[in-house]
Short mmCIF file of C-alpha atoms (C1' of nucleotides) in Angstrom, two decimals:
data_model
loop_
_atom_site.label_atom_id
_atom_site.label_comp_id
_atom_site.label_asym_id
_atom_site.label_seq_id
_atom_site.Cartn_x
_atom_site.Cartn_y
_atom_site.Cartn_z
CA MET A 75 -12.96 -11.63 -11.41
CA ALA A 76 -16.02 -11.24 -13.47
CA VAL A 77 -16.51 -7.59 -12.83
CA ARG A 78 -17.04 -6.08 -16.18
CA GLU A 79 -18.68 -3.10 -17.72
CA ALA A 80 -22.42 -3.31 -18.18
CA GLY A 81 -22.56 -2.95 -21.91
CA ALA A 82 -26.09 -1.63 -22.16
CA GLY A 83 -25.17 1.08 -19.72
CA ARG A 84 -22.98 2.92 -22.13
CA GLY A 85 -24.53 6.23 -22.92
CA VAL A 86 -26.89 6.07 -19.98
CA SER A 87 -24.94 8.40 -17.82
CA HIS A 88 -26.17 7.49 -14.40
CA VAL A 89 -25.72 3.74 -14.66
CA HIS A 90 -22.27 2.30 -14.50
CA ALA A 91 -20.49 -0.70 -13.19
CA ALA A 92 -19.10 0.42 -9.88
CA HIS A 93 -15.63 -0.94 -10.52
CA ASP A 94 -14.83 -0.13 -14.07
CA HIS A 95 -11.18 -0.78 -13.39
CA PRO A 96 -10.42 -4.32 -12.26
CA ALA A 97 -8.46 -2.89 -9.34
CA ASP A 98 -7.78 0.81 -9.22
CA PRO A 99 -4.48 1.05 -7.31
CA ALA A 100 -5.05 4.69 -6.42
CA ALA A 101 -8.44 3.99 -4.87
CA GLY A 102 -6.98 1.07 -2.99
CA ALA A 103 -4.14 3.12 -1.55
CA ARG A 104 -6.51 5.92 -0.66
CA TRP A 105 -8.77 3.54 1.16
CA SER A 106 -5.97 1.85 2.99
CA ASP A 107 -4.58 5.20 4.19
CA HIS A 108 -8.00 6.22 5.32
CA ALA A 109 -8.56 2.95 7.12
CA GLU A 110 -5.29 3.07 8.96
CA ARG A 111 -5.86 6.65 10.01
CA VAL A 112 -9.34 5.93 11.31
CA LEU A 113 -8.12 2.99 13.33
CA ARG A 114 -5.17 4.90 14.72
CA GLU A 115 -7.41 7.76 15.75
CA ALA A 116 -9.66 5.26 17.46
CA GLY A 117 -6.75 4.37 19.70
CA LEU A 118 -6.11 1.00 18.11
CA ARG A 119 -2.61 -0.30 17.51
CA THR A 120 -0.99 -1.45 14.33
CA GLY A 121 -0.57 -5.19 14.17
CA GLY A 122 0.75 -7.44 11.46
CA GLY A 123 -2.42 -9.41 10.91
CA ARG A 124 -4.70 -6.43 10.58
CA SER A 125 -2.33 -4.62 8.26
CA ALA A 126 -2.18 -7.67 6.07
CA VAL A 127 -5.96 -7.84 5.83
CA ILE A 128 -6.15 -4.16 5.01
CA GLY A 129 -3.54 -4.76 2.35
CA VAL A 130 -5.70 -7.40 0.74
CA PHE A 131 -8.68 -5.07 0.55
CA ALA A 132 -6.49 -2.33 -0.84
CA ALA A 133 -5.23 -4.60 -3.59
CA GLU A 134 -8.41 -6.50 -4.40
CA ASP A 135 -11.40 -4.40 -5.13
CA CYS A 136 -14.03 -7.09 -4.97
CA VAL A 137 -16.13 -9.06 -2.57
CA LEU A 138 -14.15 -11.50 -0.46
CA ALA A 139 -15.09 -14.19 2.02
CA ALA A 140 -13.04 -14.46 5.19
CA GLN A 141 -11.36 -17.61 3.95
CA ASP A 142 -10.53 -15.89 0.65
CA ILE A 143 -8.54 -13.32 2.54
CA VAL A 144 -6.50 -15.98 4.31
CA ASP A 145 -5.91 -17.71 0.99
CA ARG A 146 -4.74 -14.56 -0.78
CA LEU A 147 -2.34 -13.82 2.03
CA ARG A 148 -0.96 -17.30 1.96
CA ALA A 149 -0.64 -17.21 -1.81
CA SER A 150 1.12 -13.86 -1.78
CA GLY A 151 3.91 -15.35 0.27
CA GLY A 152 4.08 -12.35 2.57
CA PRO A 153 2.94 -12.23 6.20
CA GLY A 154 -0.29 -14.11 6.68
CA ALA A 155 -3.12 -13.84 9.13
CA ASN A 156 -5.00 -16.43 11.08
CA LEU A 157 -8.64 -16.94 10.20
CA ALA A 158 -9.61 -15.78 13.68
CA THR A 159 -7.60 -12.63 13.20
CA VAL A 160 -9.28 -12.05 9.88
CA TYR A 161 -12.71 -12.29 11.45
CA ARG A 162 -11.68 -10.00 14.27
CA THR A 163 -10.27 -7.53 11.80
CA LEU A 164 -13.41 -7.64 9.71
CA ASP A 165 -15.42 -6.88 12.82
CA THR A 166 -13.22 -3.95 13.62
CA LEU A 167 -13.33 -2.60 10.10
CA ARG A 168 -17.06 -2.96 10.03
CA ASP A 169 -17.41 -1.15 13.33
CA HIS A 170 -15.67 1.78 11.73
CA ASP A 171 -17.60 1.56 8.47
CA LEU A 172 -14.49 0.68 6.54
CA VAL A 173 -15.92 -2.45 5.01
CA HIS A 174 -19.42 -3.65 4.24
CA ARG A 175 -20.74 -7.10 4.75
CA LEU A 176 -22.78 -8.80 2.06
CA ASP A 177 -24.92 -11.90 2.59
CA PRO A 178 -25.48 -13.55 -0.78
CA GLY A 179 -27.64 -16.14 0.93
CA ASP A 180 -25.28 -19.05 0.50
CA GLY A 181 -24.31 -19.15 4.14
CA THR A 182 -20.99 -17.41 3.69
CA ALA A 183 -20.64 -13.70 4.29
CA ARG A 184 -18.64 -11.60 1.84
CA TYR A 185 -16.91 -8.35 2.58
CA GLU A 186 -15.84 -5.44 0.47
CA ARG A 187 -14.29 -2.13 1.29
CA ALA A 188 -16.53 0.85 1.82
CA GLN A 189 -15.89 4.12 0.04
CA PRO A 190 -14.89 6.96 2.37
CA GLY A 191 -17.47 9.36 0.97
CA GLY A 192 -20.46 7.24 1.78
CA GLU A 193 -20.55 6.16 -1.84
CA HIS A 194 -22.02 2.76 -2.17
CA HIS A 195 -23.20 0.32 -4.72
CA HIS A 196 -25.22 -2.85 -5.00
CA HIS A 197 -24.78 -6.22 -6.62
CA VAL A 198 -26.08 -8.42 -9.34
CA LEU A 199 -25.71 -12.06 -8.46
CA PHE A 200 -25.63 -14.19 -11.57
CA ALA A 201 -26.86 -17.75 -11.56
CA ASP A 202 -23.32 -18.99 -12.02
CA GLY A 203 -22.21 -17.36 -8.79
CA THR A 204 -20.58 -14.34 -10.38
CA ILE A 205 -21.11 -11.10 -8.51
CA GLU A 206 -21.07 -7.81 -10.34
CA PRO A 207 -21.40 -4.44 -8.63
CA PHE A 208 -23.39 -1.55 -10.01
CA HIS A 209 -24.60 1.85 -8.99
CA ASP A 210 -27.72 3.55 -10.19
CA ASP A 211 -28.83 7.00 -9.20
CA ALA A 212 -32.42 6.47 -10.25
CA LEU A 213 -32.64 3.49 -7.95
CA GLU A 214 -31.17 5.45 -5.08
CA GLN A 215 -33.72 8.17 -5.62
CA ALA A 216 -36.51 5.64 -5.71
CA ILE A 217 -35.31 4.29 -2.36
CA GLU A 218 -35.19 7.77 -0.88
CA ALA A 219 -38.68 8.55 -2.02
CA LEU A 220 -39.92 5.22 -0.78
CA ALA A 221 -38.50 5.75 2.68
CA GLY A 222 -40.41 9.00 2.87
CA ARG A 223 -43.62 7.28 1.85
CA LEU A 224 -43.07 4.51 4.38
CA GLY A 225 -42.32 7.05 7.03
CA VAL A 226 -39.18 5.36 8.21
CA ASP A 227 -35.79 6.81 9.02
CA LEU A 228 -33.47 4.98 6.67
CA VAL A 229 -29.93 4.25 7.75
CA GLY A 230 -28.97 1.98 4.89
CA HIS A 231 -30.19 -0.51 2.34
CA ASP A 232 -29.04 -3.66 0.65
CA ILE A 233 -30.13 -4.63 -2.80
CA VAL A 234 -29.24 -7.84 -4.56
CA LEU A 235 -30.49 -8.53 -8.04
CA HIS A 236 -30.57 -12.12 -9.18
CA ALA A 237 -29.93 -12.57 -12.86
CA ALA A 238 -29.58 -15.33 -15.38
CA PRO A 239 -26.05 -15.83 -16.71
CA ARG A 240 -25.11 -13.25 -19.30
CA SER A 241 -25.76 -14.58 -22.76
CA ALA A 242 -23.15 -12.29 -24.29
CA MET B 1051 -33.30 -13.70 18.67
CA ALA B 1052 -36.17 -11.26 18.76
CA VAL B 1053 -37.42 -10.92 15.23
CA ARG B 1054 -41.09 -10.28 15.27
CA GLU B 1055 -43.46 -8.80 12.80
CA ALA B 1056 -44.27 -5.21 13.36
CA GLY B 1057 -47.97 -4.81 13.22
CA ALA B 1058 -48.08 -1.24 12.01
CA GLY B 1059 -49.35 -0.95 8.49
CA ARG B 1060 -50.36 2.33 6.95
CA GLY B 1061 -51.78 3.08 3.59
CA VAL B 1062 -49.68 5.61 1.77
CA SER B 1063 -50.90 5.65 -1.80
CA HIS B 1064 -49.53 2.59 -3.47
CA VAL B 1065 -47.20 1.81 -0.63
CA HIS B 1066 -48.54 -0.52 1.96
CA ALA B 1067 -47.33 -2.96 4.50
CA ALA B 1068 -47.63 -6.27 2.75
CA HIS B 1069 -49.34 -7.92 5.68
CA ASP B 1070 -51.86 -5.47 6.93
CA HIS B 1071 -53.67 -8.30 8.60
CA PRO B 1072 -51.61 -10.04 11.26
CA ALA B 1073 -52.61 -13.36 9.72
CA ASP B 1074 -55.19 -13.51 6.99
CA PRO B 1075 -56.75 -16.96 7.44
CA ALA B 1076 -58.11 -17.04 3.91
CA ALA B 1077 -54.74 -16.30 2.37
CA GLY B 1078 -53.15 -18.88 4.61
CA ALA B 1079 -55.60 -21.58 3.62
CA ARG B 1080 -55.27 -20.68 -0.02
CA TRP B 1081 -51.53 -20.95 0.17
CA SER B 1082 -51.58 -24.20 2.03
CA ASP B 1083 -53.95 -25.77 -0.53
CA HIS B 1084 -51.76 -24.55 -3.31
CA ALA B 1085 -48.62 -25.86 -1.63
CA GLU B 1086 -50.05 -29.29 -1.03
CA ARG B 1087 -51.31 -29.54 -4.57
CA VAL B 1088 -47.96 -28.54 -6.03
CA LEU B 1089 -46.14 -31.09 -3.94
CA ARG B 1090 -48.61 -33.83 -4.72
CA GLU B 1091 -48.31 -33.12 -8.41
CA ALA B 1092 -44.57 -33.31 -8.06
CA GLY B 1093 -44.99 -36.90 -6.95
CA LEU B 1094 -44.11 -36.25 -3.33
CA ARG B 1095 -45.95 -37.95 -0.51
CA THR B 1096 -47.81 -36.43 2.36
CA GLY B 1097 -45.98 -36.84 5.61
CA GLY B 1098 -46.76 -35.62 9.09
CA GLY B 1099 -43.73 -33.41 9.49
CA ARG B 1100 -44.11 -31.58 6.24
CA SER B 1101 -47.82 -31.03 6.75
CA ALA B 1102 -47.11 -29.57 10.15
CA VAL B 1103 -44.60 -27.13 8.70
CA ILE B 1104 -47.01 -26.12 5.98
CA GLY B 1105 -49.60 -25.60 8.67
CA VAL B 1106 -47.33 -23.21 10.49
CA PHE B 1107 -46.79 -21.11 7.37
CA ALA B 1108 -50.51 -21.14 6.69
CA ALA B 1109 -51.25 -19.86 10.16
CA GLU B 1110 -48.38 -17.46 10.63
CA ASP B 1111 -47.96 -14.95 7.91
CA CYS B 1112 -44.53 -13.69 8.87
CA VAL B 1113 -40.87 -14.45 8.55
CA LEU B 1114 -39.80 -17.47 10.56
CA ALA B 1115 -36.47 -19.06 11.33
CA ALA B 1116 -36.24 -22.84 11.17
CA GLN B 1117 -36.08 -23.05 14.94
CA ASP B 1118 -39.14 -20.80 15.23
CA ILE B 1119 -41.14 -23.33 13.30
CA VAL B 1120 -40.14 -26.13 15.62
CA ASP B 1121 -41.00 -23.94 18.59
CA ARG B 1122 -44.43 -23.03 17.29
CA LEU B 1123 -45.22 -26.65 16.63
CA ARG B 1124 -44.11 -27.66 20.06
CA ALA B 1125 -46.09 -24.83 21.62
CA SER B 1126 -49.22 -25.69 19.70
CA GLY B 1127 -49.28 -29.10 21.30
CA GLY B 1128 -50.13 -30.84 18.05
CA PRO B 1129 -47.80 -33.04 16.01
CA GLY B 1130 -44.31 -31.59 15.91
CA ALA B 1131 -41.47 -31.86 13.47
CA ASN B 1132 -37.81 -32.44 13.97
CA LEU B 1133 -35.45 -29.60 13.12
CA ALA B 1134 -33.91 -31.72 10.38
CA THR B 1135 -37.33 -32.33 8.92
CA VAL B 1136 -38.06 -28.64 9.04
CA TYR B 1137 -34.90 -27.87 7.09
CA ARG B 1138 -35.67 -30.58 4.59
CA THR B 1139 -39.19 -29.29 4.19
CA LEU B 1140 -37.97 -25.74 3.73
CA ASP B 1141 -35.65 -26.96 1.00
CA THR B 1142 -38.50 -28.73 -0.71
CA LEU B 1143 -40.81 -25.75 -0.44
CA ARG B 1144 -38.13 -23.49 -1.77
CA ASP B 1145 -37.48 -25.81 -4.69
CA HIS B 1146 -41.09 -25.37 -5.65
CA ASP B 1147 -41.15 -21.63 -5.03
CA LEU B 1148 -43.59 -22.01 -2.19
CA VAL B 1149 -41.48 -20.13 0.32
CA HIS B 1150 -38.81 -17.49 0.05
CA ARG B 1151 -35.65 -17.32 2.04
CA LEU B 1152 -34.50 -14.09 3.59
CA ASP B 1153 -30.99 -13.44 4.92
CA PRO B 1154 -31.12 -10.55 7.35
CA GLY B 1155 -27.38 -10.82 7.75
CA ASP B 1156 -27.41 -12.07 11.31
CA GLY B 1157 -26.39 -15.57 10.38
CA THR B 1158 -29.86 -17.07 10.64
CA ALA B 1159 -32.03 -17.47 7.57
CA ARG B 1160 -35.70 -16.58 7.74
CA TYR B 1161 -38.44 -18.01 5.60
CA GLU B 1162 -41.85 -16.77 4.57
CA ARG B 1163 -44.46 -18.14 2.28
CA ALA B 1164 -44.45 -17.00 -1.33
CA GLN B 1165 -47.62 -15.75 -2.95
CA PRO B 1166 -48.89 -18.01 -5.73
CA GLY B 1167 -49.25 -15.14 -8.20
CA GLY B 1168 -45.63 -14.13 -8.13
CA GLU B 1169 -46.55 -11.29 -5.83
CA HIS B 1170 -43.71 -10.40 -3.61
CA HIS B 1171 -42.61 -7.81 -1.15
CA HIS B 1172 -39.50 -6.61 0.60
CA HIS B 1173 -38.52 -5.83 4.14
CA VAL B 1174 -37.55 -3.04 6.44
CA LEU B 1175 -35.22 -4.22 9.16
CA PHE B 1176 -35.40 -1.91 12.15
CA ALA B 1177 -32.47 -1.41 14.45
CA ASP B 1178 -34.29 -3.25 17.22
CA GLY B 1179 -34.54 -6.39 15.11
CA THR B 1180 -38.14 -5.90 14.05
CA ILE B 1181 -38.88 -6.86 10.47
CA GLU B 1182 -41.69 -5.20 8.57
CA PRO B 1183 -42.71 -6.13 5.04
CA PHE B 1184 -43.73 -3.64 2.40
CA HIS B 1185 -44.49 -3.46 -1.27
CA ASP B 1186 -43.96 -0.50 -3.52
CA ASP B 1187 -44.86 -0.36 -7.17
CA ALA B 1188 -42.59 2.56 -7.93
CA LEU B 1189 -39.65 0.63 -6.58
CA GLU B 1190 -40.53 -2.41 -8.65
CA GLN B 1191 -40.70 -0.25 -11.74
CA ALA B 1192 -37.35 1.29 -10.91
CA ILE B 1193 -35.86 -2.19 -10.67
CA GLU B 1194 -37.35 -3.20 -13.99
CA ALA B 1195 -35.98 -0.14 -15.69
CA LEU B 1196 -32.63 -0.64 -14.07
CA ALA B 1197 -32.36 -4.22 -15.28
CA GLY B 1198 -32.92 -2.99 -18.80
CA ARG B 1199 -30.23 -0.38 -18.45
CA LEU B 1200 -27.81 -2.92 -17.00
CA GLY B 1201 -28.63 -5.33 -19.76
CA VAL B 1202 -29.22 -8.27 -17.48
CA ASP B 1203 -31.97 -10.83 -17.46
CA LEU B 1204 -33.48 -10.48 -14.01
CA VAL B 1205 -34.94 -13.52 -12.28
CA GLY B 1206 -35.49 -11.93 -8.89
CA HIS B 1207 -34.32 -9.35 -6.44
CA ASP B 1208 -33.98 -8.90 -2.70
CA ILE B 1209 -34.20 -5.56 -1.02
CA VAL B 1210 -33.67 -4.93 2.65
CA LEU B 1211 -33.97 -1.44 4.04
CA HIS B 1212 -32.27 -0.74 7.34
CA ALA B 1213 -34.07 1.79 9.47
CA ALA B 1214 -33.81 3.41 12.85
CA PRO B 1215 -36.47 2.32 15.34
CA ARG B 1216 -39.79 3.97 14.71
CA SER B 1217 -40.19 7.03 16.86
CA ALA B 1218 -43.97 6.80 16.62
"C1'" DT C 644 -44.48 -53.79 -1.71
"C1'" DT C 645 -42.02 -49.76 -3.02
"C1'" DG C 646 -40.26 -45.58 -2.53
"C1'" DT C 647 -40.72 -41.46 0.48
"C1'" DC C 648 -40.57 -39.25 4.85
"C1'" DT C 649 -38.92 -38.86 9.75
"C1'" DG C 650 -36.34 -38.69 13.82
"C1'" DC C 651 -31.98 -39.10 15.94
"C1'" DA C 652 -27.41 -38.36 16.11
"C1'" DA C 653 -23.16 -37.37 13.93
"C1'" DA C 654 -20.90 -34.46 10.74
"C1'" DT C 655 -20.02 -29.97 8.28
"C1'" DT C 656 -19.30 -25.29 7.67
"C1'" DC C 657 -18.90 -20.72 9.11
"C1'" DT C 658 -17.91 -17.76 12.93
"C1'" DT C 659 -16.77 -16.58 17.71
"C1'" DT C 660 -14.13 -16.89 21.97
"C1'" DG C 661 -10.60 -18.17 25.82
"C1'" DC C 662 -6.07 -17.77 26.82
"C1'" DA C 663 -1.18 -17.19 26.89
"C1'" DA C 664 2.42 -15.09 24.24
"C1'" DC C 665 3.82 -11.17 21.47
"C1'" DG C 666 4.32 -6.50 19.75
"C1'" DT C 667 3.22 -1.58 19.75
"C1'" DT C 668 3.17 2.78 21.95
"C1'" DA D 1500 5.12 -1.32 31.64
"C1'" DA D 1501 0.49 -1.24 29.84
"C1'" DC D 1502 -2.60 -2.76 26.87
"C1'" DG D 1503 -4.08 -3.93 22.27
"C1'" DT D 1504 -3.17 -7.87 18.92
"C1'" DT D 1505 -2.37 -12.60 17.33
"C1'" DG D 1506 -2.33 -17.58 16.86
"C1'" DC D 1507 -4.03 -21.91 18.28
"C1'" DA D 1508 -7.39 -24.65 19.79
"C1'" DA D 1509 -11.83 -25.25 21.63
"C1'" DA D 1510 -16.48 -23.69 21.62
"C1'" DG D 1511 -20.82 -22.29 19.32
"C1'" DA D 1512 -24.46 -21.88 16.12
"C1'" DA D 1513 -26.85 -22.98 11.97
"C1'" DT D 1514 -27.55 -26.27 8.54
"C1'" DT D 1515 -26.77 -30.79 6.30
"C1'" DT D 1516 -26.41 -35.73 6.00
"C1'" DG D 1517 -26.34 -41.02 7.07
"C1'" DC D 1518 -29.28 -44.46 8.50
"C1'" DA D 1519 -32.81 -47.41 10.02
"C1'" DG D 1520 -37.52 -47.54 10.95
"C1'" DA D 1521 -42.33 -45.65 10.00
"C1'" DC D 1522 -45.59 -44.52 6.60
"C1'" DA D 1523 -48.17 -43.20 2.28
"C1'" DA D 1524 -49.64 -44.74 -2.26
#
DNA sequence: TTGTCTGCAAATTCTTTGCAACGTT
DNA sequence: AACGTTGCAAAGAATTTGCAGACAA
């Protein structure tokens, strides 16, 4: 997974790669607990397929296509989930703001888990297909200010930067 | 699918709706001339279908889905274009940076003509499906600065703001 | 004439849905 | 028992592609 630290960001406090740790187990477990609680409180039941999908998101902190999720489950040997179930689960998770959907423009949607606190980040899409997340407070502030100037009531925003492959 | 251009454009300092005029005929003609020249110089031939598609973009300065283009052509009574031709034309135009593709995340790509000078704008997607373009210099500067901080070589960027329906 | 462009239909790819069986509460 | 959940297969929707004929240069 080509999620690495943005080198030039070092020392610039408010810029940082959003996932500095390839897969922070603690964050994953926290998210998965949160997700299961939210769904339970919504009156939904615990099923094998959905749990498996949640498990994938808990373990893999990166953008995943629906088919990727099926593949990881199959590869892990454990209980799998049908592609239809995966899509249904993604819908459910999205309804409860537990995952975000990302449209890189290649015709295949990607999903990634949402942070409980409303924290969010954006993505740099490199020419070679690599996707790297980032967060930048200055950018967020610019968006806020812009919304005010436009006079619209913002409920969210998606930003995708397109970049040439890293020379480094 | 009801994606229409919102007409409202207000002038807030350096923020402005990118298409204050529902369809600026001069800009449309300019673009269409430019497009045809670029394609001719690329060694491509002039065909009825492609010309018709270019004509639609020249006349309609807003985001269009492939099917929309076919519909407009059919409605206008003049020469039409097959959906396959439209897709092929869109590919060609995109290859030559004559149109941009926009993925609102609803599974259907939208296209809009690109300005010859590299001018570009972004979009506000309202909850009711309305899409409104805007341009904001401060935001562009924020993106530039951000790219530097991230240490990436930016070749483009897409920004979609999601907003509640306008109360006004 | 030569190579491109078009329309039509078939094929692909991603995503959604119907339905009967299964599992949770 | 009641009702949400799942798998399988079929259905849908958007986009792409194969081909033969039409057309521009």
